[in-house]
Amino acid sequence: MLSHDAFAERSLKRHKSVCTPPLSRASSVKHFSRRRDRSPSYPSYLSDSDVSFSSSDLESLPDLSDDTTAESSPIVERTCVLFPPLQNYFEEPVKTATPPPHPSIFDIPEIVHKIVEFAHLQNPVVPHEVAPIRRRPLSFDHAMLIYGDKERASKALQDPAPLHPSRSNILYTCLQINRLFHHAATEILHKKLCFNDPRKFHNFSQSISPGAVLRPTELVLHKMFHMKQPALDRLLHISEFSGLERLELFMCPKINASPDFFGEKLKSLVITGSKTADDELMQITAKKCPNLELLDIRASELITDAGIYYIATNCKKLTTINVGRKNKGHLITDASMSLLAKNNPNLSTVGVAGCNVSDRFVWDLALNCSDHMERLSLNNCRYISNQSIPLILYSDYFPQLSVLELMNADRITNFRPIIEFKRRQEMKGISMLLEVCEPLCRKMRQQEIEMDRTISQRIFKNITEWANSENDGDKPYRELIASTINRS
């Protein structure tokens, strides 16, 4: 057996060579570059007995990581690469840059413009005449013929309650929201110019800043009886009308429509009660406005067949035409209106009240515009007779007709086809309005009563013949029982 001293010496050698105590992480990083080869090197004057120690001495050995440890022989320095401590991505989430906030829809000019435009379309404030559902009866007897009830007849003769259209314009509200809404509303207001007060029109034309150019798409002047031409000329100097789609000079007798208003995009032209519109203006309209769809020149009595002929030749997309008048009806005849009916098959509304048109024109309408015709006004047309309207309606022309006006058409005496046509329209679900004067209404009512009496007599006759017939078409009892047994 080994002695205690020999065992201690062997343990020391094994400890020196194999079991070198590990350094802590902090001290190893701190003194990495100062590490030396720590193999045992004893001075020559020490013997084996001097370096031997007991187990109690092992506990008192100095810590090798201590800074006061004596340095041994130098060693070759090595290059060291230090790595940062690993990051625990499970404990600390990675911080990413937050995206900028999305802008509000009310900050986007395109969307704001659409909002304001939609609000304007839902609440349009355009001056216009509200058409009555039915004309006022000429007398109490006329009202009784129409309604057949004293209470309703008396109510129909009363003056209708005046309509007070709302003056609030949604665009004026949009002007006060913010700058973006103000810009969008101003743009729409400058595109759709609608006035019914000459003073407001004058103030508007004076408020436009110098150098600004307006490009309106609509121009509506409503019942401006005292407005004069210089006020409109001021607007011409600051505007460009190549994109104008609607021009309406309703009851503005002293205003002359300038040729600058007319262009290829113009689709609606209303010049009523004008004392300046003439055939020359119609010629300019026909040349510059080939896409015209609506033409209303009621009570413009300087326009004759020559002007309508220009329109009929060049404007072939018309759907609405109204040339009615009270005076000078002889200036509009079949010579121009028949050509207009032939060249415009899409006509749906035609008004020739007071004009000297005849059965020829009505037949031209039936042969060329039957499928689309919805409203037809022939009031005070003295040359319309039984050779047109009764025969046309009897032949089932105008299947979409819902309004027919025949006031003072004295030459029409056969109302039976008209009454039958009205009843067929109601069976199809089309409520038809038939306007006639008192004498014609009385004739029509008498013929309607005679028609109902004839129908009742025919029904009574058929029932009587069926009840008194020897062979009523019924099977005898025995044949009925036999046929039932055979089927079973």
Short mmCIF file of C-alpha atoms in Angstrom, two decimals:
data_model
loop_
_atom_site.label_atom_id
_atom_site.label_comp_id
_atom_site.label_asym_id
_atom_site.label_seq_id
_atom_site.Cartn_x
_atom_site.Cartn_y
_atom_site.Cartn_z
CA MET A 1 0.00 0.00 0.00
CA LEU A 2 0.99 3.50 -0.71
CA SER A 3 1.90 5.73 2.14
CA HIS A 4 -0.02 8.84 2.89
CA ASP A 5 2.68 11.10 1.44
CA ALA A 6 2.92 9.16 -1.80
CA PHE A 7 -0.85 9.23 -2.19
CA ALA A 8 -0.92 12.98 -1.66
CA GLU A 9 1.87 13.55 -4.22
CA ARG A 10 0.10 11.43 -6.84
CA SER A 11 -3.18 13.27 -6.18
CA LEU A 12 -1.43 16.61 -6.67
CA LYS A 13 0.06 15.53 -10.01
CA ARG A 14 -3.31 14.25 -11.20
CA HIS A 15 -4.90 17.42 -10.05
CA LYS A 16 -2.33 19.57 -11.84
CA SER A 17 -2.56 17.68 -15.13
CA VAL A 18 -6.23 16.75 -15.42
CA CYS A 19 -8.48 18.49 -12.98
CA THR A 20 -7.78 22.12 -13.64
CA PRO A 21 -10.60 24.06 -11.97
CA PRO A 22 -12.82 25.93 -14.48
CA LEU A 23 -12.89 29.65 -14.58
CA SER A 24 -16.04 31.62 -14.15
CA ARG A 25 -17.59 33.19 -17.29
CA ALA A 26 -16.98 36.74 -16.18
CA SER A 27 -13.32 36.19 -15.23
CA SER A 28 -12.65 34.05 -18.33
CA VAL A 29 -13.88 36.80 -20.65
CA LYS A 30 -12.06 39.44 -18.72
CA HIS A 31 -8.69 37.61 -18.65
CA PHE A 32 -8.94 35.70 -21.90
CA SER A 33 -6.01 37.51 -23.42
CA ARG A 34 -3.87 37.06 -20.25
CA ARG A 35 -4.15 33.31 -19.93
CA ARG A 36 -0.86 31.44 -19.65
CA ASP A 37 0.28 27.84 -19.68
CA ARG A 38 -0.18 26.84 -16.03
CA SER A 39 1.80 23.60 -16.07
CA PRO A 40 3.63 23.07 -12.72
CA SER A 41 7.13 24.58 -12.54
CA TYR A 42 8.83 24.40 -9.16
CA PRO A 43 12.05 26.06 -8.09
CA SER A 44 15.05 23.78 -7.84
CA TYR A 45 15.53 24.43 -4.21
CA LEU A 46 12.20 22.74 -3.31
CA SER A 47 12.07 19.07 -2.58
CA ASP A 48 9.19 16.65 -2.91
CA SER A 49 8.47 16.88 0.73
CA ASP A 50 8.10 20.63 0.51
CA VAL A 51 5.31 20.50 -2.01
CA SER A 52 3.43 17.74 -0.33
CA PHE A 53 0.27 18.78 1.56
CA SER A 54 -2.60 17.30 3.33
CA SER A 55 -6.30 17.40 2.56
CA SER A 56 -6.68 20.43 4.80
CA ASP A 57 -4.21 22.25 2.66
CA LEU A 58 -6.34 21.65 -0.49
CA GLU A 59 -9.09 23.75 0.95
CA SER A 60 -6.75 26.69 1.41
CA LEU A 61 -5.50 26.83 -2.19
CA PRO A 62 -5.86 30.24 -3.78
CA ASP A 63 -8.54 30.84 -6.44
CA LEU A 64 -6.92 30.62 -9.87
CA SER A 65 -9.20 33.38 -11.15
CA ASP A 66 -7.92 35.82 -8.58
CA ASP A 67 -6.10 38.85 -9.97
CA THR A 68 -3.28 38.45 -7.43
CA THR A 69 -2.21 35.08 -8.77
CA ALA A 70 1.43 35.11 -9.70
CA GLU A 71 2.06 35.02 -13.40
CA SER A 72 4.00 32.15 -14.91
CA SER A 73 6.12 32.11 -17.99
CA PRO A 74 4.64 34.07 -20.91
CA ILE A 75 2.77 32.31 -23.67
CA VAL A 76 2.11 33.16 -27.29
CA GLU A 77 -0.82 35.56 -27.63
CA ARG A 78 -3.78 34.40 -29.70
CA THR A 79 -6.41 36.38 -31.59
CA CYS A 80 -9.81 36.27 -29.89
CA VAL A 81 -13.21 37.04 -31.42
CA LEU A 82 -15.83 38.16 -28.95
CA PHE A 83 -19.51 37.38 -29.72
CA PRO A 84 -22.37 39.32 -28.15
CA PRO A 85 -24.63 37.38 -25.88
CA LEU A 86 -27.46 35.60 -27.64
CA GLN A 87 -30.81 37.37 -27.58
CA ASN A 88 -33.82 35.47 -26.38
CA TYR A 89 -36.46 36.22 -29.01
CA PHE A 90 -39.10 34.38 -27.05
CA GLU A 91 -38.89 36.68 -24.05
CA GLU A 92 -38.43 40.07 -25.76
CA PRO A 93 -40.59 40.65 -28.93
CA VAL A 94 -38.89 42.22 -31.87
CA LYS A 95 -39.84 45.89 -32.18
CA THR A 96 -40.92 46.88 -35.69
CA ALA A 97 -41.61 50.33 -37.06
CA THR A 98 -45.28 51.25 -36.81
CA PRO A 99 -46.85 52.13 -40.20
CA PRO A 100 -48.18 55.65 -40.65
CA PRO A 101 -51.90 56.04 -39.87
CA HIS A 102 -54.32 55.69 -42.83
CA PRO A 103 -55.87 59.00 -44.00
CA SER A 104 -59.57 59.58 -43.49
CA ILE A 105 -61.86 59.25 -46.50
CA PHE A 106 -62.83 62.88 -45.89
CA ASP A 107 -59.24 63.89 -46.63
CA ILE A 108 -59.17 62.36 -50.12
CA PRO A 109 -60.28 64.92 -52.74
CA GLU A 110 -61.71 62.36 -55.17
CA ILE A 111 -63.96 60.78 -52.51
CA VAL A 112 -65.08 64.14 -51.13
CA HIS A 113 -66.00 65.27 -54.64
CA LYS A 114 -68.08 62.11 -55.14
CA ILE A 115 -69.83 62.65 -51.78
CA VAL A 116 -70.76 66.24 -52.59
CA GLU A 117 -71.85 65.35 -56.11
CA PHE A 118 -74.07 62.52 -54.83
CA ALA A 119 -75.61 64.82 -52.21
CA HIS A 120 -76.38 67.36 -54.92
CA LEU A 121 -78.01 64.73 -57.14
CA GLN A 122 -80.18 63.53 -54.25
CA ASN A 123 -81.30 67.09 -53.42
CA PRO A 124 -81.27 69.08 -56.65
CA VAL A 125 -82.38 72.68 -56.38
CA VAL A 126 -83.13 73.58 -59.99
CA PRO A 127 -85.98 76.00 -60.70
CA HIS A 128 -88.63 74.37 -62.87
CA GLU A 129 -92.36 74.32 -63.46
CA VAL A 130 -94.26 71.55 -61.69
CA ALA A 131 -96.65 70.02 -64.21
CA PRO A 132 -100.15 69.43 -62.81
CA ILE A 133 -101.52 65.92 -62.71
CA ARG A 134 -104.57 67.06 -64.61
CA ARG A 135 -105.68 70.34 -66.12
CA ARG A 136 -108.21 72.37 -64.21
CA PRO A 137 -111.81 71.79 -65.43
CA LEU A 138 -113.37 74.62 -67.41
CA SER A 139 -116.63 74.62 -65.45
CA PHE A 140 -118.53 72.77 -62.75
CA ASP A 141 -120.39 70.71 -65.37
CA HIS A 142 -117.05 69.80 -66.90
CA ALA A 143 -115.76 68.74 -63.49
CA MET A 144 -118.88 66.63 -62.91
CA LEU A 145 -118.36 64.90 -66.25
CA ILE A 146 -114.79 64.08 -65.28
CA TYR A 147 -115.18 63.06 -61.63
CA GLY A 148 -118.90 62.27 -61.28
CA ASP A 149 -118.89 63.48 -57.66
CA LYS A 150 -119.88 66.93 -56.38
CA GLU A 151 -117.26 66.97 -53.64
CA ARG A 152 -114.40 66.02 -55.94
CA ALA A 153 -115.69 68.35 -58.66
CA SER A 154 -115.80 71.31 -56.25
CA LYS A 155 -112.32 70.51 -55.02
CA ALA A 156 -110.97 70.32 -58.56
CA LEU A 157 -112.30 73.82 -59.33
CA GLN A 158 -110.47 75.37 -56.39
CA ASP A 159 -107.17 77.08 -56.94
CA PRO A 160 -104.34 74.68 -56.16
CA ALA A 161 -102.21 75.44 -53.16
CA PRO A 162 -99.07 77.33 -54.17
CA LEU A 163 -95.95 75.24 -54.09
CA HIS A 164 -93.09 76.59 -52.02
CA PRO A 165 -89.99 74.78 -53.13
CA SER A 166 -87.25 74.44 -50.59
CA ARG A 167 -84.59 77.11 -50.98
CA SER A 168 -82.00 75.21 -49.00
CA ASN A 169 -79.23 73.99 -51.21
CA ILE A 170 -77.06 71.18 -49.90
CA LEU A 171 -74.09 72.70 -51.70
CA TYR A 172 -74.30 75.83 -49.56
CA THR A 173 -73.97 73.63 -46.49
CA CYS A 174 -70.95 71.87 -47.97
CA LEU A 175 -69.27 75.24 -48.47
CA GLN A 176 -69.04 75.69 -44.70
CA ILE A 177 -67.57 72.32 -43.67
CA ASN A 178 -63.89 72.73 -44.48
CA ARG A 179 -61.60 73.83 -47.25
CA LEU A 180 -61.77 70.55 -49.16
CA PHE A 181 -65.58 70.44 -49.11
CA HIS A 182 -65.66 74.11 -50.03
CA HIS A 183 -63.52 73.45 -53.09
CA ALA A 184 -65.66 70.49 -54.22
CA ALA A 185 -68.96 72.37 -53.73
CA THR A 186 -67.63 75.44 -55.54
CA GLU A 187 -66.58 73.31 -58.48
CA ILE A 188 -70.08 71.82 -58.79
CA LEU A 189 -71.76 75.21 -58.38
CA HIS A 190 -69.65 76.62 -61.17
CA LYS A 191 -70.59 73.70 -63.43
CA LYS A 192 -74.35 73.93 -62.81
CA LEU A 193 -75.45 77.55 -62.98
CA CYS A 194 -79.13 77.92 -61.98
CA PHE A 195 -80.74 81.30 -61.29
CA ASN A 196 -84.25 82.70 -60.93
CA ASP A 197 -83.32 86.17 -59.67
CA PRO A 198 -81.59 88.75 -61.89
CA ARG A 199 -79.86 90.41 -58.91
CA LYS A 200 -78.28 87.16 -57.78
CA PHE A 201 -77.14 86.48 -61.30
CA HIS A 202 -75.55 89.94 -61.51
CA ASN A 203 -73.80 89.53 -58.16
CA PHE A 204 -72.46 86.14 -59.21
CA SER A 205 -71.05 87.42 -62.50
CA GLN A 206 -69.34 90.30 -60.66
CA SER A 207 -67.85 88.02 -58.00
CA ILE A 208 -65.80 85.95 -60.43
CA SER A 209 -62.14 86.85 -60.06
CA PRO A 210 -60.36 88.30 -63.12
CA GLY A 211 -58.68 85.65 -65.22
CA ALA A 212 -60.93 82.84 -63.97
CA VAL A 213 -62.69 80.79 -66.62
CA LEU A 214 -65.93 78.93 -65.91
CA ARG A 215 -66.77 75.74 -67.80
CA PRO A 216 -70.42 75.04 -66.94
CA THR A 217 -72.33 71.97 -68.07
CA GLU A 218 -75.77 73.40 -67.21
CA LEU A 219 -77.19 76.90 -67.48
CA VAL A 220 -80.75 77.46 -66.25
CA LEU A 221 -82.41 80.90 -66.14
CA HIS A 222 -85.98 80.61 -64.86
CA LYS A 223 -88.65 83.30 -65.23
CA MET A 224 -86.25 86.22 -65.39
CA PHE A 225 -88.70 88.51 -67.20
CA HIS A 226 -86.74 91.74 -66.67
CA MET A 227 -83.24 90.44 -67.26
CA LYS A 228 -81.47 92.17 -70.12
CA GLN A 229 -78.84 91.00 -72.58
CA PRO A 230 -75.76 92.82 -71.10
CA ALA A 231 -76.04 90.77 -67.92
CA LEU A 232 -75.76 87.56 -69.92
CA ASP A 233 -72.94 88.95 -72.07
CA ARG A 234 -70.87 89.42 -68.92
CA LEU A 235 -71.12 85.66 -68.30
CA LEU A 236 -70.04 84.97 -71.86
CA HIS A 237 -66.75 86.83 -71.31
CA ILE A 238 -65.73 84.73 -68.32
CA SER A 239 -67.02 81.33 -69.43
CA GLU A 240 -66.27 78.66 -71.97
CA PHE A 241 -69.37 76.70 -73.07
CA SER A 242 -67.91 73.90 -75.18
CA GLY A 243 -69.00 71.36 -72.55
CA LEU A 244 -72.53 72.71 -72.06
CA GLU A 245 -75.11 69.89 -72.01
CA ARG A 246 -78.25 71.71 -70.87
CA LEU A 247 -79.43 75.21 -71.75
CA GLU A 248 -82.73 76.45 -70.37
CA LEU A 249 -84.07 79.99 -70.84
CA PHE A 250 -87.54 79.51 -69.40
CA MET A 251 -89.73 82.60 -69.82
CA CYS A 252 -86.83 84.98 -70.38
CA PRO A 253 -88.34 86.97 -73.25
CA LYS A 254 -85.60 89.58 -73.59
CA ILE A 255 -82.65 87.19 -73.61
CA ASN A 256 -81.09 86.10 -76.86
CA ALA A 257 -79.23 82.80 -76.77
CA SER A 258 -75.72 83.37 -78.07
CA PRO A 259 -74.24 80.95 -80.63
CA ASP A 260 -71.43 80.35 -78.12
CA PHE A 261 -73.88 78.31 -76.03
CA PHE A 262 -74.29 75.66 -78.68
CA GLY A 263 -71.95 72.71 -79.17
CA GLU A 264 -71.84 69.01 -79.89
CA LYS A 265 -72.44 68.09 -76.25
CA LEU A 266 -75.69 70.04 -75.94
CA LYS A 267 -78.55 67.57 -75.41
CA SER A 268 -81.33 69.67 -73.87
CA LEU A 269 -82.49 73.05 -75.21
CA VAL A 270 -85.42 74.93 -73.65
CA ILE A 271 -86.29 78.39 -74.96
CA THR A 272 -89.90 79.19 -74.04
CA GLY A 273 -91.77 82.47 -74.39
CA SER A 274 -88.90 84.05 -76.27
CA LYS A 275 -89.35 87.19 -78.37
CA THR A 276 -85.90 86.85 -79.93
CA ALA A 277 -85.56 83.16 -80.91
CA ASP A 278 -86.15 82.72 -84.63
CA ASP A 279 -85.35 80.46 -87.57
CA GLU A 280 -81.74 81.65 -87.66
CA LEU A 281 -81.22 80.39 -84.13
CA MET A 282 -82.75 77.04 -85.12
CA GLN A 283 -80.36 76.85 -88.04
CA ILE A 284 -77.37 77.42 -85.73
CA THR A 285 -78.75 74.81 -83.34
CA ALA A 286 -79.15 72.25 -86.12
CA LYS A 287 -75.57 72.73 -87.32
CA LYS A 288 -73.83 72.75 -83.94
CA CYS A 289 -75.99 70.32 -81.94
CA PRO A 290 -76.36 67.02 -83.80
CA ASN A 291 -76.80 65.13 -80.49
CA LEU A 292 -79.80 67.16 -79.34
CA GLU A 293 -82.41 65.02 -77.54
CA LEU A 294 -84.85 67.54 -76.07
CA LEU A 295 -86.17 70.67 -77.80
CA ASP A 296 -88.80 72.83 -76.11
CA ILE A 297 -89.64 76.07 -77.95
CA ARG A 298 -93.17 76.66 -76.72
CA ALA A 299 -94.58 80.13 -77.29
CA SER A 300 -91.53 81.16 -79.33
CA GLU A 301 -93.69 82.49 -82.11
CA LEU A 302 -90.94 83.72 -84.44
CA ILE A 303 -89.94 80.14 -85.27
CA THR A 304 -91.59 78.76 -88.39
CA ASP A 305 -91.52 75.67 -90.58
CA ALA A 306 -88.11 76.75 -91.90
CA GLY A 307 -86.49 76.50 -88.47
CA ILE A 308 -88.16 73.14 -87.71
CA TYR A 309 -87.01 71.87 -91.11
CA TYR A 310 -83.37 72.59 -90.18
CA ILE A 311 -83.85 70.69 -86.93
CA ALA A 312 -85.55 67.74 -88.66
CA THR A 313 -82.74 67.48 -91.20
CA ASN A 314 -79.72 67.51 -88.86
CA CYS A 315 -80.99 66.46 -85.41
CA LYS A 316 -81.97 62.77 -85.54
CA LYS A 317 -81.72 61.78 -81.87
CA LEU A 318 -84.70 63.70 -80.55
CA THR A 319 -86.90 62.07 -77.92
CA THR A 320 -88.90 65.14 -76.88
CA ILE A 321 -90.20 67.98 -79.07
CA ASN A 322 -92.65 70.70 -78.07
CA VAL A 323 -93.57 73.51 -80.46
CA GLY A 324 -96.96 74.36 -78.96
CA ARG A 325 -98.21 77.94 -79.09
CA LYS A 326 -101.31 80.06 -78.71
CA ASN A 327 -100.73 82.48 -81.56
CA LYS A 328 -99.36 82.13 -85.08
CA GLY A 329 -100.07 78.42 -85.20
CA HIS A 330 -100.22 78.56 -88.98
CA LEU A 331 -96.42 78.92 -89.06
CA ILE A 332 -95.98 75.26 -88.01
CA THR A 333 -97.53 72.68 -90.36
CA ASP A 334 -97.11 69.15 -91.66
CA ALA A 335 -94.36 70.33 -94.03
CA SER A 336 -91.78 70.34 -91.23
CA MET A 337 -93.32 68.16 -88.52
CA SER A 338 -93.84 65.13 -90.78
CA LEU A 339 -90.17 65.19 -91.78
CA LEU A 340 -89.18 65.48 -88.12
CA ALA A 341 -91.32 62.42 -87.26
CA LYS A 342 -89.73 60.37 -90.05
CA ASN A 343 -86.14 61.23 -89.06
CA ASN A 344 -86.60 60.73 -85.29
CA PRO A 345 -88.04 57.26 -84.60
CA ASN A 346 -87.28 57.50 -80.86
CA LEU A 347 -89.74 60.29 -80.16
CA SER A 348 -91.65 59.65 -76.93
CA THR A 349 -93.13 63.08 -76.16
CA VAL A 350 -94.64 65.33 -78.84
CA GLY A 351 -96.46 68.61 -78.32
CA VAL A 352 -97.97 70.52 -81.23
CA ALA A 353 -100.77 72.34 -79.42
CA GLY A 354 -102.19 75.18 -81.47
CA CYS A 355 -100.28 74.25 -84.65
CA ASN A 356 -101.84 73.64 -88.04
CA VAL A 357 -100.92 69.99 -88.27
CA SER A 358 -103.32 67.49 -89.79
CA ASP A 359 -104.03 63.75 -89.90
CA ARG A 360 -100.99 63.26 -92.11
CA PHE A 361 -98.61 64.21 -89.29
CA VAL A 362 -100.37 61.92 -86.79
CA TRP A 363 -100.11 58.99 -89.22
CA ASP A 364 -96.40 59.72 -89.71
CA LEU A 365 -96.00 59.51 -85.96
CA ALA A 366 -97.88 56.21 -85.86
CA LEU A 367 -95.85 54.66 -88.66
CA ASN A 368 -92.42 55.83 -87.44
CA CYS A 369 -92.61 56.42 -83.68
CA SER A 370 -95.32 54.02 -82.48
CA ASP A 371 -93.19 51.86 -80.17
CA HIS A 372 -91.84 54.75 -78.06
CA MET A 373 -94.71 57.24 -78.00
CA GLU A 374 -95.89 57.99 -74.45
CA ARG A 375 -97.27 61.55 -74.45
CA LEU A 376 -99.08 63.26 -77.31
CA SER A 377 -100.60 66.74 -77.12
CA LEU A 378 -102.97 67.76 -79.93
CA ASN A 379 -104.81 70.55 -78.13
CA ASN A 380 -106.40 73.15 -80.40
CA CYS A 381 -105.37 71.27 -83.53
CA ARG A 382 -108.40 72.04 -85.64
CA TYR A 383 -107.41 69.80 -88.54
CA ILE A 384 -107.28 66.53 -86.57
CA SER A 385 -110.29 64.38 -87.47
CA ASN A 386 -111.70 60.86 -87.29
CA GLN A 387 -109.27 59.79 -90.00
CA SER A 388 -106.28 59.72 -87.65
CA ILE A 389 -106.63 59.25 -83.89
CA PRO A 390 -109.69 56.92 -83.80
CA LEU A 391 -108.34 54.67 -86.57
CA ILE A 392 -104.79 54.67 -85.21
CA LEU A 393 -105.88 53.66 -81.70
CA TYR A 394 -108.29 51.08 -83.08
CA SER A 395 -105.32 49.51 -84.94
CA ASP A 396 -103.32 49.24 -81.69
CA TYR A 397 -100.65 51.78 -82.55
CA PHE A 398 -98.94 53.63 -79.66
CA PRO A 399 -98.88 50.67 -77.23
CA GLN A 400 -97.05 52.75 -74.57
CA LEU A 401 -99.27 55.83 -74.77
CA SER A 402 -100.27 57.16 -71.33
CA VAL A 403 -101.23 60.81 -72.00
CA LEU A 404 -103.43 62.02 -74.87
CA GLU A 405 -104.65 65.62 -75.02
CA LEU A 406 -107.45 66.49 -77.44
CA MET A 407 -108.74 69.81 -76.13
CA ASN A 408 -110.84 71.61 -78.76
CA ALA A 409 -110.21 68.96 -81.43
CA ASP A 410 -113.73 69.55 -82.70
CA ARG A 411 -113.50 67.36 -85.79
CA ILE A 412 -113.18 64.19 -83.74
CA THR A 413 -116.62 62.68 -83.22
CA ASN A 414 -115.94 58.95 -82.99
CA PHE A 415 -114.79 58.31 -79.44
CA ARG A 416 -115.57 54.62 -79.22
CA PRO A 417 -112.09 53.46 -80.41
CA ILE A 418 -110.53 55.94 -77.98
CA ILE A 419 -112.57 54.60 -75.05
CA GLU A 420 -111.76 50.99 -75.96
CA PHE A 421 -108.05 51.85 -76.25
CA LYS A 422 -108.09 53.47 -72.82
CA ARG A 423 -109.66 50.36 -71.29
CA ARG A 424 -107.08 48.11 -72.96
CA GLN A 425 -104.29 50.26 -71.58
CA GLU A 426 -105.71 50.00 -68.06
CA MET A 427 -105.91 46.22 -68.42
CA LYS A 428 -102.19 46.24 -69.29
CA GLY A 429 -101.44 48.27 -66.17
CA ILE A 430 -100.99 51.63 -67.93
CA SER A 431 -103.11 54.35 -66.34
CA MET A 432 -104.05 56.59 -69.26
CA LEU A 433 -104.89 60.27 -68.91
CA LEU A 434 -107.29 61.57 -71.58
CA GLU A 435 -107.74 65.35 -71.67
CA VAL A 436 -110.70 66.76 -73.62
CA CYS A 437 -112.74 69.94 -73.41
CA GLU A 438 -116.28 70.05 -72.01
CA PRO A 439 -118.21 69.54 -75.30
CA LEU A 440 -116.02 66.63 -76.33
CA CYS A 441 -116.17 65.18 -72.82
CA ARG A 442 -119.96 65.21 -72.97
CA LYS A 443 -119.94 63.44 -76.35
CA MET A 444 -117.45 60.89 -75.10
CA ARG A 445 -119.48 60.20 -71.96
CA GLN A 446 -122.66 59.62 -73.99
CA GLN A 447 -120.88 57.19 -76.28
CA GLU A 448 -119.36 55.41 -73.27
CA ILE A 449 -122.84 54.96 -71.74
CA GLU A 450 -124.15 53.59 -75.02
CA MET A 451 -121.20 51.17 -75.19
CA ASP A 452 -121.92 49.90 -71.67
CA ARG A 453 -125.61 49.51 -72.50
CA THR A 454 -124.80 47.53 -75.64
CA ILE A 455 -122.41 45.28 -73.73
CA SER A 456 -125.02 44.67 -71.00
CA GLN A 457 -127.67 43.82 -73.57
CA ARG A 458 -125.33 41.38 -75.30
CA ILE A 459 -124.51 39.65 -72.00
CA PHE A 460 -128.23 39.41 -71.08
CA LYS A 461 -129.03 37.98 -74.52
CA ASN A 462 -126.36 35.30 -74.25
CA ILE A 463 -127.55 34.24 -70.79
CA THR A 464 -131.16 34.08 -71.98
CA GLU A 465 -130.29 31.94 -74.98
CA TRP A 466 -128.26 29.58 -72.81
CA ALA A 467 -130.99 29.23 -70.19
CA ASN A 468 -133.82 28.63 -72.70
CA SER A 469 -131.95 26.38 -75.09
CA GLU A 470 -133.14 22.76 -75.36
CA ASN A 471 -129.60 21.49 -75.76
CA ASP A 472 -127.59 23.38 -73.19
CA GLY A 473 -124.52 21.26 -73.77
CA ASP A 474 -124.78 19.29 -70.51
CA LYS A 475 -124.59 15.46 -70.60
CA PRO A 476 -127.58 13.37 -69.45
CA TYR A 477 -127.35 11.85 -65.98
CA ARG A 478 -126.97 8.26 -67.18
CA GLU A 479 -124.17 9.18 -69.61
CA LEU A 480 -122.38 11.08 -66.87
CA ILE A 481 -122.55 8.07 -64.51
CA ALA A 482 -121.42 5.70 -67.24
CA SER A 483 -118.46 7.86 -68.19
CA THR A 484 -117.46 8.09 -64.54
CA ILE A 485 -117.56 4.28 -64.15
CA ASN A 486 -115.56 3.73 -67.32
CA ARG A 487 -112.83 6.15 -66.17
CA SER A 488 -112.61 4.35 -62.84
#
